[in-house]
Each structure stands twice: as C-alpha cells, then as structure tokens.
PDB file of C-alpha atoms in Angstrom:
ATOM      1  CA  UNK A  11       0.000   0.000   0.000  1.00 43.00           C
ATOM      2  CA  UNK A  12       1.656   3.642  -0.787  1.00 64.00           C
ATOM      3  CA  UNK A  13       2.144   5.610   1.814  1.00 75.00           C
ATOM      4  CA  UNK A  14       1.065   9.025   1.818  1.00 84.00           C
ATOM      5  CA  UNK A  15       1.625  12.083   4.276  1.00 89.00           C
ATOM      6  CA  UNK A  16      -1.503  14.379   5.167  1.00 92.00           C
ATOM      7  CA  UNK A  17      -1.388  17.358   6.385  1.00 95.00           C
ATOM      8  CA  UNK A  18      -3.866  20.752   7.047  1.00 95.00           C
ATOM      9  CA  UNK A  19      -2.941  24.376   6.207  1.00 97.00           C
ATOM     10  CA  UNK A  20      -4.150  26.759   8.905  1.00 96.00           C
ATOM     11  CA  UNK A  21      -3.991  29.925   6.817  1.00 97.00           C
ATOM     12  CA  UNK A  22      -2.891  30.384   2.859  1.00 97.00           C
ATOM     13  CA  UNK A  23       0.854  31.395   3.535  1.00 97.00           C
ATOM     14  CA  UNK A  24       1.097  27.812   5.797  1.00 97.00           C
ATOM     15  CA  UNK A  25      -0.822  26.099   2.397  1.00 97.00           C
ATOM     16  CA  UNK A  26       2.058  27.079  -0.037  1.00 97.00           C
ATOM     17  CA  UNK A  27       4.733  26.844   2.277  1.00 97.00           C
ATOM     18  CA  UNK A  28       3.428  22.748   3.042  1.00 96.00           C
ATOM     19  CA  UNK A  29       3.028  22.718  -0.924  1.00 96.00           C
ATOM     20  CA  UNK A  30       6.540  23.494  -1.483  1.00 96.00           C
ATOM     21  CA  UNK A  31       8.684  21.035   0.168  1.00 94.00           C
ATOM     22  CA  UNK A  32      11.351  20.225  -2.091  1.00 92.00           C
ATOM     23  CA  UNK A  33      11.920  16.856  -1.023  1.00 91.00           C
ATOM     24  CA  UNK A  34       8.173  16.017  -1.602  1.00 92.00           C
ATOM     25  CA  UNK A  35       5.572  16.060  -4.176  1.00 90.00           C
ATOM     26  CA  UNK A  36       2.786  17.806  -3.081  1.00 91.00           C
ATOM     27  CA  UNK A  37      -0.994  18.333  -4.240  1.00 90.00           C
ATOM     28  CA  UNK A  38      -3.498  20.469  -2.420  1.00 94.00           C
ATOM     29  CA  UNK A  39      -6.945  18.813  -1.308  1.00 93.00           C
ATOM     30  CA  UNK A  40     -10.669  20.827  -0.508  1.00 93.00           C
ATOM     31  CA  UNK A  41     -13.401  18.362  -1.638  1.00 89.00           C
ATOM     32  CA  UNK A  42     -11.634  15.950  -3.188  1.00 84.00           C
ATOM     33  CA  UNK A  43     -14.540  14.894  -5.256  1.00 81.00           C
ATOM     34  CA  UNK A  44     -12.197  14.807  -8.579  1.00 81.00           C
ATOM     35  CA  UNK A  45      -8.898  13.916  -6.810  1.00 84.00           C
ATOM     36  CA  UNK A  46     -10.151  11.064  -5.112  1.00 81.00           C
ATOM     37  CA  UNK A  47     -11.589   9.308  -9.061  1.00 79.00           C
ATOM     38  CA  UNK A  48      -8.338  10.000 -10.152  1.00 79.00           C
ATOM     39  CA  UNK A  49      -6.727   8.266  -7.041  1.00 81.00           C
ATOM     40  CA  UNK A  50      -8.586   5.305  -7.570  1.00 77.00           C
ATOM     41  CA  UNK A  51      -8.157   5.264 -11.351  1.00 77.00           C
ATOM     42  CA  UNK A  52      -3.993   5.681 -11.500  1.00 76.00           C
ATOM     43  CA  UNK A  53      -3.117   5.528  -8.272  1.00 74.00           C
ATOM     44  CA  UNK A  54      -1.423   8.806  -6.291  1.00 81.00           C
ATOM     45  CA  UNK A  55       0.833  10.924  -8.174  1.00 80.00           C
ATOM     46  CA  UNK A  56       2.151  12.645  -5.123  1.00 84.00           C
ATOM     47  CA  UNK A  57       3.889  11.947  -1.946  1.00 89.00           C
ATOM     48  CA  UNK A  58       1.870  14.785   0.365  1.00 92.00           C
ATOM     49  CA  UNK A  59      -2.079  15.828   0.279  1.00 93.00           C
ATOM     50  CA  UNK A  60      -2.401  19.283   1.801  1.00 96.00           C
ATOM     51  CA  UNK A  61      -5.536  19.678   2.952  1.00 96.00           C
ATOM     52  CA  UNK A  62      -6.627  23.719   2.443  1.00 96.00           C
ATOM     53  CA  UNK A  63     -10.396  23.079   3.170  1.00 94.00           C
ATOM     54  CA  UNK A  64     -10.200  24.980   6.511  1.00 94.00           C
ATOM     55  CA  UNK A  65      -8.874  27.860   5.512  1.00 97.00           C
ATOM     56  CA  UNK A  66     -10.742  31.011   6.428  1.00 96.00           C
ATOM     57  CA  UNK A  67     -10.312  33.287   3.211  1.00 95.00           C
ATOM     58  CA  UNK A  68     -10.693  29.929   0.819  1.00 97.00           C
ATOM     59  CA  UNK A  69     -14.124  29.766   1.996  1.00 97.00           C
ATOM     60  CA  UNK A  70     -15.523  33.443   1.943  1.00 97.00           C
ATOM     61  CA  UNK A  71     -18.144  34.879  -0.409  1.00 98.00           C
ATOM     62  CA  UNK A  72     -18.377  38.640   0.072  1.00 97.00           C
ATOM     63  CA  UNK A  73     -18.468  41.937  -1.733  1.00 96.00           C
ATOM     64  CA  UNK A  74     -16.581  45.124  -2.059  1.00 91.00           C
ATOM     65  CA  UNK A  75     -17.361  48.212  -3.681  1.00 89.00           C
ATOM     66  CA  UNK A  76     -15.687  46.999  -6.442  1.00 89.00           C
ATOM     67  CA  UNK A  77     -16.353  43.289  -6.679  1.00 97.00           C
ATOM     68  CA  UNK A  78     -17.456  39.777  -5.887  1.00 98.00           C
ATOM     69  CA  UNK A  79     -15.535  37.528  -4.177  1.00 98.00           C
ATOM     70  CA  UNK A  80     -15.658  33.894  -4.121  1.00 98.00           C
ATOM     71  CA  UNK A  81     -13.310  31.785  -1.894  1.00 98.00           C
ATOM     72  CA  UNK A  82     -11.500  28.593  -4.117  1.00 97.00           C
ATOM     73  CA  UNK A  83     -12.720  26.114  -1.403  1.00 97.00           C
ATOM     74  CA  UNK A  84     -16.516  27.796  -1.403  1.00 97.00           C
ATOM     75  CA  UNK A  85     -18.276  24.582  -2.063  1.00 97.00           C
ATOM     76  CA  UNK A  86     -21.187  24.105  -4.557  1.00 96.00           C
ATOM     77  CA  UNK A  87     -24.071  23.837  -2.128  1.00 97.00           C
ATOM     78  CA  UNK A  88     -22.608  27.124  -0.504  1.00 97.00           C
ATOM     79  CA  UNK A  89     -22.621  29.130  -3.649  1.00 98.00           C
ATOM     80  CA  UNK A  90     -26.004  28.038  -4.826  1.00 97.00           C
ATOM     81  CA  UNK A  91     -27.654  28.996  -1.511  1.00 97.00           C
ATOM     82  CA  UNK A  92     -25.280  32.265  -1.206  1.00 98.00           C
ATOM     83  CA  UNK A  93     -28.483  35.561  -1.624  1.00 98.00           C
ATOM     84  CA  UNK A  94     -25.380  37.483  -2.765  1.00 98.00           C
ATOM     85  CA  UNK A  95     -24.471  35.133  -5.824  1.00 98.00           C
ATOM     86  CA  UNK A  96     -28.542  34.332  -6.392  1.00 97.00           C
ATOM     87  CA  UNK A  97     -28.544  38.411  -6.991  1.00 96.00           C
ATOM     88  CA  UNK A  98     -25.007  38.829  -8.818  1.00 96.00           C
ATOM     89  CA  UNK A  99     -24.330  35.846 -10.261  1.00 97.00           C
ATOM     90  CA  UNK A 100     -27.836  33.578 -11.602  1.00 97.00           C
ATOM     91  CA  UNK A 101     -26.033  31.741 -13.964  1.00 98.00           C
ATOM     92  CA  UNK A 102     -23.234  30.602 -11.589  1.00 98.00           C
ATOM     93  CA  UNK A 103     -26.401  29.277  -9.128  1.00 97.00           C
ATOM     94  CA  UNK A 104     -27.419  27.414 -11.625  1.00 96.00           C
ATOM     95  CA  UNK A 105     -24.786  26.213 -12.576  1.00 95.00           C
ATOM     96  CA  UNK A 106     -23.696  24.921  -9.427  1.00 95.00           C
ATOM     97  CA  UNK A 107     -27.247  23.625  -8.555  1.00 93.00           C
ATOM     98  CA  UNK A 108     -26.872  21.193 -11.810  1.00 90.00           C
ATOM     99  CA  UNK A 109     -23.780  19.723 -10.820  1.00 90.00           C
ATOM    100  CA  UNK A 110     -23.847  15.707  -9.567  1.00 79.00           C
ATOM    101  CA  UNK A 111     -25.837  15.078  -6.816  1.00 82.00           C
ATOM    102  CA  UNK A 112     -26.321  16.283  -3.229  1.00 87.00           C
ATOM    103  CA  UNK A 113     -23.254  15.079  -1.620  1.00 90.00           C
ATOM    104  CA  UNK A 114     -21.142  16.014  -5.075  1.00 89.00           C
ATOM    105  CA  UNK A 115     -22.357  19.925  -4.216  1.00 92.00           C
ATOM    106  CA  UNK A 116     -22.036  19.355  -0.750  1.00 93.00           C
ATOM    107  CA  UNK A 117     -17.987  18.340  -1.437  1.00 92.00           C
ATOM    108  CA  UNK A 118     -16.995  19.796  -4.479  1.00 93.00           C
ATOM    109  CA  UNK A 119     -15.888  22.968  -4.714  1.00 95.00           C
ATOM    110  CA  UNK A 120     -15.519  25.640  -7.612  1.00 97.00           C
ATOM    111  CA  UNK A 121     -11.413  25.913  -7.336  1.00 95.00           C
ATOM    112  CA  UNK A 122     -11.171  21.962  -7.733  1.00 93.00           C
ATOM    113  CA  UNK A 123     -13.682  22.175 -10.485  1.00 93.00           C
ATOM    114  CA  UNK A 124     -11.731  25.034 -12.726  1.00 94.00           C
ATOM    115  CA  UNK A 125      -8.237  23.406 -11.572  1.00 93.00           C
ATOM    116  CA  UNK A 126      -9.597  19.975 -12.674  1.00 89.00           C
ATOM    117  CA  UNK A 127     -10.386  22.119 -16.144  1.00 86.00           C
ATOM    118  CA  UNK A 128     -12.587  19.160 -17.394  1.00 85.00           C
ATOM    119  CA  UNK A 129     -14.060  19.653 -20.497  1.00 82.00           C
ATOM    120  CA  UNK A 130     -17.616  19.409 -18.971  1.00 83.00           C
ATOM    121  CA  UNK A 131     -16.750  21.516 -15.669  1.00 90.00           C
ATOM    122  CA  UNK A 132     -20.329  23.212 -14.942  1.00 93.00           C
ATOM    123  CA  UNK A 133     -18.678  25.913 -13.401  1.00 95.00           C
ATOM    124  CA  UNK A 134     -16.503  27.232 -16.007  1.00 95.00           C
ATOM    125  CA  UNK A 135     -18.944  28.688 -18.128  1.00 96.00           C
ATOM    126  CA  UNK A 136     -20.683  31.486 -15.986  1.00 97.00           C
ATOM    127  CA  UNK A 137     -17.381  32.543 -14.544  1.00 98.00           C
ATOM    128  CA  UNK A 138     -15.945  32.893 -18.157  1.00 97.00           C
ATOM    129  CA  UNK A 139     -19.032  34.745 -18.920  1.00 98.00           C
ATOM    130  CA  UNK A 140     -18.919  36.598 -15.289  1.00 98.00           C
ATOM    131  CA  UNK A 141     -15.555  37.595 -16.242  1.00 97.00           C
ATOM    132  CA  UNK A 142     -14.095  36.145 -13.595  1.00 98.00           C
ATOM    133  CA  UNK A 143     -10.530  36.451 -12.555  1.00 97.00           C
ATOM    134  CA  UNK A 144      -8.470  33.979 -10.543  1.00 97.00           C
ATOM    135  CA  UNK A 145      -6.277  34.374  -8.048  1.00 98.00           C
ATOM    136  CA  UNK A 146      -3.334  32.275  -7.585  1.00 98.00           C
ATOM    137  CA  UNK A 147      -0.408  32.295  -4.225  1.00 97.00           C
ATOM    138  CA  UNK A 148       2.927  30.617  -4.924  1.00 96.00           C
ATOM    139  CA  UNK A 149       6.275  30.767  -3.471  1.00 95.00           C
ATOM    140  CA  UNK A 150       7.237  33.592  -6.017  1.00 93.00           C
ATOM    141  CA  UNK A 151       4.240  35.638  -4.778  1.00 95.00           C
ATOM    142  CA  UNK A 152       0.963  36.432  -5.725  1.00 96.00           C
ATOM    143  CA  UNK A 153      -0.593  37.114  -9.902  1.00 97.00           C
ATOM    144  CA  UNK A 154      -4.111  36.961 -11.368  1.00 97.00           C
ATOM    145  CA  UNK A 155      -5.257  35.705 -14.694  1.00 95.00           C
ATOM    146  CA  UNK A 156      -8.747  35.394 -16.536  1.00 96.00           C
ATOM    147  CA  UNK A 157     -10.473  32.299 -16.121  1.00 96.00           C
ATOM    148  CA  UNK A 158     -10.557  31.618 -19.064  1.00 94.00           C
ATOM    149  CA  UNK A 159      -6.582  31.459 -19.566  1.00 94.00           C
ATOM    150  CA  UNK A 160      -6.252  29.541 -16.330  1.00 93.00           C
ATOM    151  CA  UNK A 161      -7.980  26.223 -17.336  1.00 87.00           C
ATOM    152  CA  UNK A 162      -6.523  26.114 -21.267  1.00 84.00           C
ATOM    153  CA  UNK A 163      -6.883  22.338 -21.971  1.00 82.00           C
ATOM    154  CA  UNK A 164      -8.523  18.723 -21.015  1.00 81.00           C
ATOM    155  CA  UNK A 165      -7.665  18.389 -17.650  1.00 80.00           C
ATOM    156  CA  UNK A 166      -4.588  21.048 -17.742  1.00 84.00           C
ATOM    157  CA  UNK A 167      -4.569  24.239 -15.634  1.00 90.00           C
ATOM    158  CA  UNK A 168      -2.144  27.044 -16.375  1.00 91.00           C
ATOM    159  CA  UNK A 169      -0.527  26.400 -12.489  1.00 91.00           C
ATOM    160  CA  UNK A 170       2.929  26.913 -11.634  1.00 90.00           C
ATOM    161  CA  UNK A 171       5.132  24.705  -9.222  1.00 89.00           C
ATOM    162  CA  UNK A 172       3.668  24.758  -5.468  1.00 93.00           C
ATOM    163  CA  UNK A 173       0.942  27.338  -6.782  1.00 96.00           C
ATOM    164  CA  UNK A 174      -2.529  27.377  -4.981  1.00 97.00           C
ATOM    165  CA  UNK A 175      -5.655  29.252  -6.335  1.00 97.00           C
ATOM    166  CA  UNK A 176      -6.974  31.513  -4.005  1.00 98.00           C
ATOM    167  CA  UNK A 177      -9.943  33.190  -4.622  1.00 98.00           C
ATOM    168  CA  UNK A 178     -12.076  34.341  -7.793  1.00 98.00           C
ATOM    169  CA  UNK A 179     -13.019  38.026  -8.371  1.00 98.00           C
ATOM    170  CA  UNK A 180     -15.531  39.330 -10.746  1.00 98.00           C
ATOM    171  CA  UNK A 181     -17.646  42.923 -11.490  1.00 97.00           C
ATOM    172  CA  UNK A 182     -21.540  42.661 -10.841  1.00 96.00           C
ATOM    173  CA  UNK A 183     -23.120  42.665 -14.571  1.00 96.00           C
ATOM    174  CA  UNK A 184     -24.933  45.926 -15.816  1.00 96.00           C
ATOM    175  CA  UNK A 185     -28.347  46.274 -13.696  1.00 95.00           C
ATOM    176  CA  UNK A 186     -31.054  44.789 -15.453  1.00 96.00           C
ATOM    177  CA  UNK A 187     -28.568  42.271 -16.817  1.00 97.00           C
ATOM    178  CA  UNK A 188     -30.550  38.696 -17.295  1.00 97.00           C
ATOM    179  CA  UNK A 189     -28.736  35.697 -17.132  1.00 98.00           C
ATOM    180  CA  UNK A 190     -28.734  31.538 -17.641  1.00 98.00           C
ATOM    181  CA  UNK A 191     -26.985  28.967 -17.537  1.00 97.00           C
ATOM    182  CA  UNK A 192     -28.664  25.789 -19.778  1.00 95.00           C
ATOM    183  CA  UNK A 193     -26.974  22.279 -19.392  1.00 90.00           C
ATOM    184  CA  UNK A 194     -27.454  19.075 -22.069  1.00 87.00           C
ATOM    185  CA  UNK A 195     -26.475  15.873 -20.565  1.00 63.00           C
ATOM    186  CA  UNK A 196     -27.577  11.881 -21.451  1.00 59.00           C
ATOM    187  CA  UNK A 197     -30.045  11.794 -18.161  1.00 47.00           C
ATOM    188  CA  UNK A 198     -32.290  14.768 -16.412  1.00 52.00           C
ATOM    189  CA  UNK A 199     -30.616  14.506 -13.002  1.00 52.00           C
ATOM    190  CA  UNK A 200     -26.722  13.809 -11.632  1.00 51.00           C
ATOM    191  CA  UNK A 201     -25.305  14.174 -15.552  1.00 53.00           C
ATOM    192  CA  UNK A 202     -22.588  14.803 -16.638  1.00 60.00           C
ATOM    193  CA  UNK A 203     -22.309  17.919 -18.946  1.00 61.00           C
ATOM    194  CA  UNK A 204     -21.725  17.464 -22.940  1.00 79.00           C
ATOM    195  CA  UNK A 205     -22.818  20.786 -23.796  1.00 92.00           C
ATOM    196  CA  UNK A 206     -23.411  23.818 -21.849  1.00 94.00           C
ATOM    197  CA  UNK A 207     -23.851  27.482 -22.042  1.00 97.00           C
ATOM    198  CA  UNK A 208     -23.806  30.532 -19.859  1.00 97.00           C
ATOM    199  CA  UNK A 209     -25.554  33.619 -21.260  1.00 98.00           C
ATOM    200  CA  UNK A 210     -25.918  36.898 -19.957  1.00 98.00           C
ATOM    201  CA  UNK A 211     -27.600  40.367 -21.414  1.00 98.00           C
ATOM    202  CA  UNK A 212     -29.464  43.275 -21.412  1.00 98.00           C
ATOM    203  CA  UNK A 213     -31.753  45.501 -23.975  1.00 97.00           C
ATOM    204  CA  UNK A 214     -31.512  49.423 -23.602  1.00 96.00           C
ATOM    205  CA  UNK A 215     -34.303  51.432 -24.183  1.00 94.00           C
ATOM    206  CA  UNK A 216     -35.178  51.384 -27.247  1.00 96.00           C
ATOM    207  CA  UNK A 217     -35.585  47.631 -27.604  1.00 96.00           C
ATOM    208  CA  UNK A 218     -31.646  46.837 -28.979  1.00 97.00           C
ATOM    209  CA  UNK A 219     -28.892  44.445 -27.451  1.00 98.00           C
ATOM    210  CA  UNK A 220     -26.985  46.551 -25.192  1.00 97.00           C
ATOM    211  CA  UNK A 221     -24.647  44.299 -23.539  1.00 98.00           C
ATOM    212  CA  UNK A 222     -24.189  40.171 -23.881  1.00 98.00           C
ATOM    213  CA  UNK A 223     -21.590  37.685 -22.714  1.00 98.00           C
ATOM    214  CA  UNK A 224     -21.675  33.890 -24.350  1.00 98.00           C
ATOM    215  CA  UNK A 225     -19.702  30.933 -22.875  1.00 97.00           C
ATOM    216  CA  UNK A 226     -20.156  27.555 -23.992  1.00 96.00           C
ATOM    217  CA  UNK A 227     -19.127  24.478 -22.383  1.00 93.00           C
ATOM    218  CA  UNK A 228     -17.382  21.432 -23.333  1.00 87.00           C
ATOM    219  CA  UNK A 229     -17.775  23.016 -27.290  1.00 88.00           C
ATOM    220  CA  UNK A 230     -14.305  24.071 -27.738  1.00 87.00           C
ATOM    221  CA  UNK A 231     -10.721  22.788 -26.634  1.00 86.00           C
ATOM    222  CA  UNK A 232     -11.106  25.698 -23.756  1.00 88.00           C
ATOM    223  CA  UNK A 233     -13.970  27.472 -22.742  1.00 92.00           C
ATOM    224  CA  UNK A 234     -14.128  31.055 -23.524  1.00 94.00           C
ATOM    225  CA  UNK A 235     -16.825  33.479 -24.584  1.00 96.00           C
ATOM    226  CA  UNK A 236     -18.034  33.544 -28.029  1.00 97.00           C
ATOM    227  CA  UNK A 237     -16.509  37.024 -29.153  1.00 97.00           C
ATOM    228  CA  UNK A 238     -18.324  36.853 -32.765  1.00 98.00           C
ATOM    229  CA  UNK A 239     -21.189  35.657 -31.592  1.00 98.00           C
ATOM    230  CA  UNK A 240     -21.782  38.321 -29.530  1.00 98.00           C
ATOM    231  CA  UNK A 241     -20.679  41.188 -31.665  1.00 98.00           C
ATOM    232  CA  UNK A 242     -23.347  39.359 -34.077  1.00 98.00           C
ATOM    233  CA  UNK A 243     -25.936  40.309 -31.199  1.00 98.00           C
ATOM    234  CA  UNK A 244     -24.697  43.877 -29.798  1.00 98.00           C
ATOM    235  CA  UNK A 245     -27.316  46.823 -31.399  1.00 97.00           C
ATOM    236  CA  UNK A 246     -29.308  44.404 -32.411  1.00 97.00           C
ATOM    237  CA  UNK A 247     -33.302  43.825 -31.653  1.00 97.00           C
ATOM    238  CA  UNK A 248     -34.212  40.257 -30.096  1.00 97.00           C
ATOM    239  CA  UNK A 249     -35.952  37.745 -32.517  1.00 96.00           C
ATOM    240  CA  UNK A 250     -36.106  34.212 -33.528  1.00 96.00           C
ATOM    241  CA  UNK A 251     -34.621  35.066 -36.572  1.00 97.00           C
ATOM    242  CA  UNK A 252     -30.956  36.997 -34.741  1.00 97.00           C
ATOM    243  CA  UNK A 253     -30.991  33.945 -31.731  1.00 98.00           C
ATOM    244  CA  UNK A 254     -30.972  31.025 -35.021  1.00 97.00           C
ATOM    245  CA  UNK A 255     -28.228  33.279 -36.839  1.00 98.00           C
ATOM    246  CA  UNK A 256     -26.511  33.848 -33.318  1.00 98.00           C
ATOM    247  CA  UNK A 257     -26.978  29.570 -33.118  1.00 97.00           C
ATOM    248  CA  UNK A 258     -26.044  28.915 -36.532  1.00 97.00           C
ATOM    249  CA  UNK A 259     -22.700  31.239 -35.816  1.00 97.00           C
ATOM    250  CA  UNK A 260     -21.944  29.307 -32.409  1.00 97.00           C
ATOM    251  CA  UNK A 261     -21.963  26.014 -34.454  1.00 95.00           C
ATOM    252  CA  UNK A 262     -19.462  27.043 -37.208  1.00 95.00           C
ATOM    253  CA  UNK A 263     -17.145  28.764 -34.935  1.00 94.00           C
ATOM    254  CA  UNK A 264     -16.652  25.693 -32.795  1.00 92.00           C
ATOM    255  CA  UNK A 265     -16.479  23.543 -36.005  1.00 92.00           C
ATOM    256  CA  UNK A 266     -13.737  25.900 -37.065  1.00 90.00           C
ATOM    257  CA  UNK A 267     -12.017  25.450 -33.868  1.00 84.00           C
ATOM    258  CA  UNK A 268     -12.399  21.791 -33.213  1.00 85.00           C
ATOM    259  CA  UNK A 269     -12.864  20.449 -36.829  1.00 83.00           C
ATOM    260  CA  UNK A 270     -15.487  17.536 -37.952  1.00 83.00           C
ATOM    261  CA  UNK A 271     -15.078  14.285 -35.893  1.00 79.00           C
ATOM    262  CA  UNK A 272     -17.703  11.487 -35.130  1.00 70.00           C
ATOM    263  CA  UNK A 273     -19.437  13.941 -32.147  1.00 75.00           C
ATOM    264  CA  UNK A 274     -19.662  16.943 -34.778  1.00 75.00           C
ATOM    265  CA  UNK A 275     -23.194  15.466 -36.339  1.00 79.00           C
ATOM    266  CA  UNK A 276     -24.656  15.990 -32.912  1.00 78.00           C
ATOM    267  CA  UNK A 277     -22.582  18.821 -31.315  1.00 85.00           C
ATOM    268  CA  UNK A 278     -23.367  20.574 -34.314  1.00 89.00           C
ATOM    269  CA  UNK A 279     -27.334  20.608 -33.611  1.00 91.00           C
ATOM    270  CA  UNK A 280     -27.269  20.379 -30.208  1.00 92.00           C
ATOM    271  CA  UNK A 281     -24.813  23.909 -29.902  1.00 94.00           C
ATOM    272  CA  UNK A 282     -26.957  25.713 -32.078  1.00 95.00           C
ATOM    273  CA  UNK A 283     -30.262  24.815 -30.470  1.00 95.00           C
ATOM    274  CA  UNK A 284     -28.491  25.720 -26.226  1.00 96.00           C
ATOM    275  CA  UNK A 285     -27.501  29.078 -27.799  1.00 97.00           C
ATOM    276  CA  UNK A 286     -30.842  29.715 -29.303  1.00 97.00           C
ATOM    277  CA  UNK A 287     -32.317  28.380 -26.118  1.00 96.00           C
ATOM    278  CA  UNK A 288     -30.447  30.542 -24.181  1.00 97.00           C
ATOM    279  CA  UNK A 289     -30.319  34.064 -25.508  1.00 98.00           C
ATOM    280  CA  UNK A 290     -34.617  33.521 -25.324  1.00 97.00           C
ATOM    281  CA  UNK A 291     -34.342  32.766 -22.096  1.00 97.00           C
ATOM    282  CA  UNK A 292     -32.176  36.093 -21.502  1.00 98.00           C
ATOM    283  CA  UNK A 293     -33.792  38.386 -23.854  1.00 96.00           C
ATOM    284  CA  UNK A 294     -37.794  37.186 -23.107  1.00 84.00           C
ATOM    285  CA  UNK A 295     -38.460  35.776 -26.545  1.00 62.00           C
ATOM    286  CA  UNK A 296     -39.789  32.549 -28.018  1.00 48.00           C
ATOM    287  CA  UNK A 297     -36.982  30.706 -30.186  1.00 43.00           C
ATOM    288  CA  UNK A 298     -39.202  28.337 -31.902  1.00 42.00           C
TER     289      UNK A 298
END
C-alpha cells in the first residue's frame, strides 16, 4: 500500500509553504470529489495531500465596492444557496445547482472544479461569462489571470510549481442584466455535462442588445466566450430570426475550432439549439 503524508494548512501562507517542500511532491486537497476518481483510477501521483479546506479566506463569499468575491474552497451547495451570488451571479447558481448530486455539491468545490479544467466543468462557463478572474499564491508571490486562460486544456490548468488558487473576483453585470446557464447531458438529473452554455444580457431602451456575454461548455478545446457571436448580437433587436443566426454562428465557430469528428453530427445541432435556447431565455423571446 503507498504511503502518503496528510497534512492541514491553517492559513494560505502555511498552504504554499506545506506545498513546497522540495523533497516532496505535493498536491493540495478541498473536496476531493475529482482527486479522489483520479486516485482510484492511477493511483497517487504525489507523496503529500495538503488539505486547504479549513482555511478562512478559501471559503468566503463577500463583496466590495468593487467586486465579488468567491473563496477557491466555497463549495457548490454554498454558492447556490449564497443571496449574494442568487442576486449577482444567476447563472453561476445554476450552474452549481446542476452539478452531480447532493453530496457532489455538498464536497466539491468551484477551485477543484476550474483546476480539474474538465471539459464538462459546470462551473466554467458562468465565470468565463462573469468575467471572472483567478487568483493564484505561490512561493514567487501572488498574480491573477482570466479564467478563461487559467484552465486552457482537457484536464490542464495554467498552475505553476507549489501554486494554490486563491480566490475568484468578478464585477456585478450591468443592472437589469438577465442571465442563464442551460446544461445538455444523457439523463435529467446527476449528468454529466456534454454541452453547456452561460448567457448573460441586457436591452436598452429602445428595444436593442446593449450588452451580452456567451460561454459555452465542453464546445471548444477551452472554454471562452463567443466574441463573434456576440458582436453578431450587440445593437441588435431580439428575434427568432438573430438567436438562429446567433446559433447557426456558435456552431461554425466551434467547427472551425475543433474540426469535424464522429461527435460533430450531434454537437453541431445540439450547440446551435443551447444558444438559441439561451439568448430567449435572456432576452424574453420565443426561439421556436
């Protein structure tokens, strides 16, 4: 049986200095609701677990003038029952509220989910399309990146040696900003994701798109908003007609990116009708 040493971090400084042993190879621990598959799948990878769970600012959700803040270790259940993120952040809830089942939410938490960087990670999408920054604390100090850059491939996170994420920040959306999060999976409950979408926006005065973000899940080798697809939609009034061009785009963009390969024939569909799906759902308009 391998042997492995376990240990707690009181506070975020004593996480990355118990990360950075040289003469061991370290991995930190919260939920452990991915690490603990992979365990049992290949076996550990690392001689210490350090268990950051406990730590006070890892497990915060709170707001400054400025911004939301989200602690790594803030588990699903938290965030979906947190009347801060159900005002700021809809899409996140939901999000959150899809993923596995009770226990899964009650374990998991949104740093292991981004740092896992699965392909089907519910949680990426609404904090690509929050904006959301992470926040990462290593032995060479402290730096921030987008989301979006930090989980970049399959089940490969931009971390460097003995780094620990932190925290996520975002800005609250415009007010009157509508949001969703829409999730297609093989079963209604405790599925795992093969398309998603987060989609947030807002129509100005006179009836025209003012302001959209567009994520999609497990569509493209990394998930990240939908740039054309939403300059397709800004100035624009809502109708059936813009949400199956906007759909239509979303398809042949990921095509593009990913090329044709046996899932295409259904991703292909399936893409165009979650986008179309979603932006109703935003903008208060029948796609069919």
């Amino acid at each position: 049986m391998t042997s492995l040493d376990y240990v707690h971090a009181a506070s975020i400084a004593d996480a990355v200095a118990l990360l950075n042993v040289p003469t061991l190879r370290c991995r930190p621990i919260a939920g452990g609701t991915d690490l603990v598959v992979a365990m049992r799948q290949r076996g550990p990878w690392f001689d210490r677990l350090v268990d950051v769970a406990a730590i006070p600012e890892l497990c915060e959700i709170e707001e400054t003038p400025a911004e939301i803040r989200i602690g790594a270790a803030v588990t699903f259940a938290r965030a979906a029952a947190s009347p801060l993120l159900r005002a700021a952040a809809p899409l996140l809830v939901e999000a959150c509220l899809s993923v596995g089942s009770p226990q899964i939410r009650n374990a998991g938490t949104l740093g292991g989910n981004v740092i896992n960087a699965a392909p089907c990670a519910d949680s990426l999408p609404p904090l690509v399309a929050l904006d959301a920054t992470a926040h990462l604390a290593g032995p060479e100090g402290e730096r921030t990146l987008p989301v979006s850059q930090l989980a970049v491939s399959p089940h490969h996170a931009t971390l460097r040696a003995g780094e620990l994420l932190t925290h996520f920040t975002f800005a609250r959306m415009p007010r009157g900003t509508r949001s969703t999060f829409i999730k297609l999976g093989r079963r209604n409950a405790q599925s795992i994701s093969r398309l998603s979408v987060a989609a947030a926006g807002r129509i100005d005065g006179a009836g025209a798109v003012d302001f959209v973000r567009l994520a999609p899940g497990a569509a493209l080798p990394h998930t990240d908003r939908m740039l054309q697809v939403e300059a397709l939609l800004l100035g624009q009034t809502p109708s059936p007609d813009l949400f199956r061009a906007a759909g239509e785009l979303a398809a042949r963009l990921m095509i593009d990116i990913t090329g044709r390969r046996w899932s295409t024939e259904y991703k292909e569909i399936a893409i165009q009708g979650l986008v179309e799906q979603a932006l109703a759902a935003v903008f208060g308009a029948d796609p069919s």
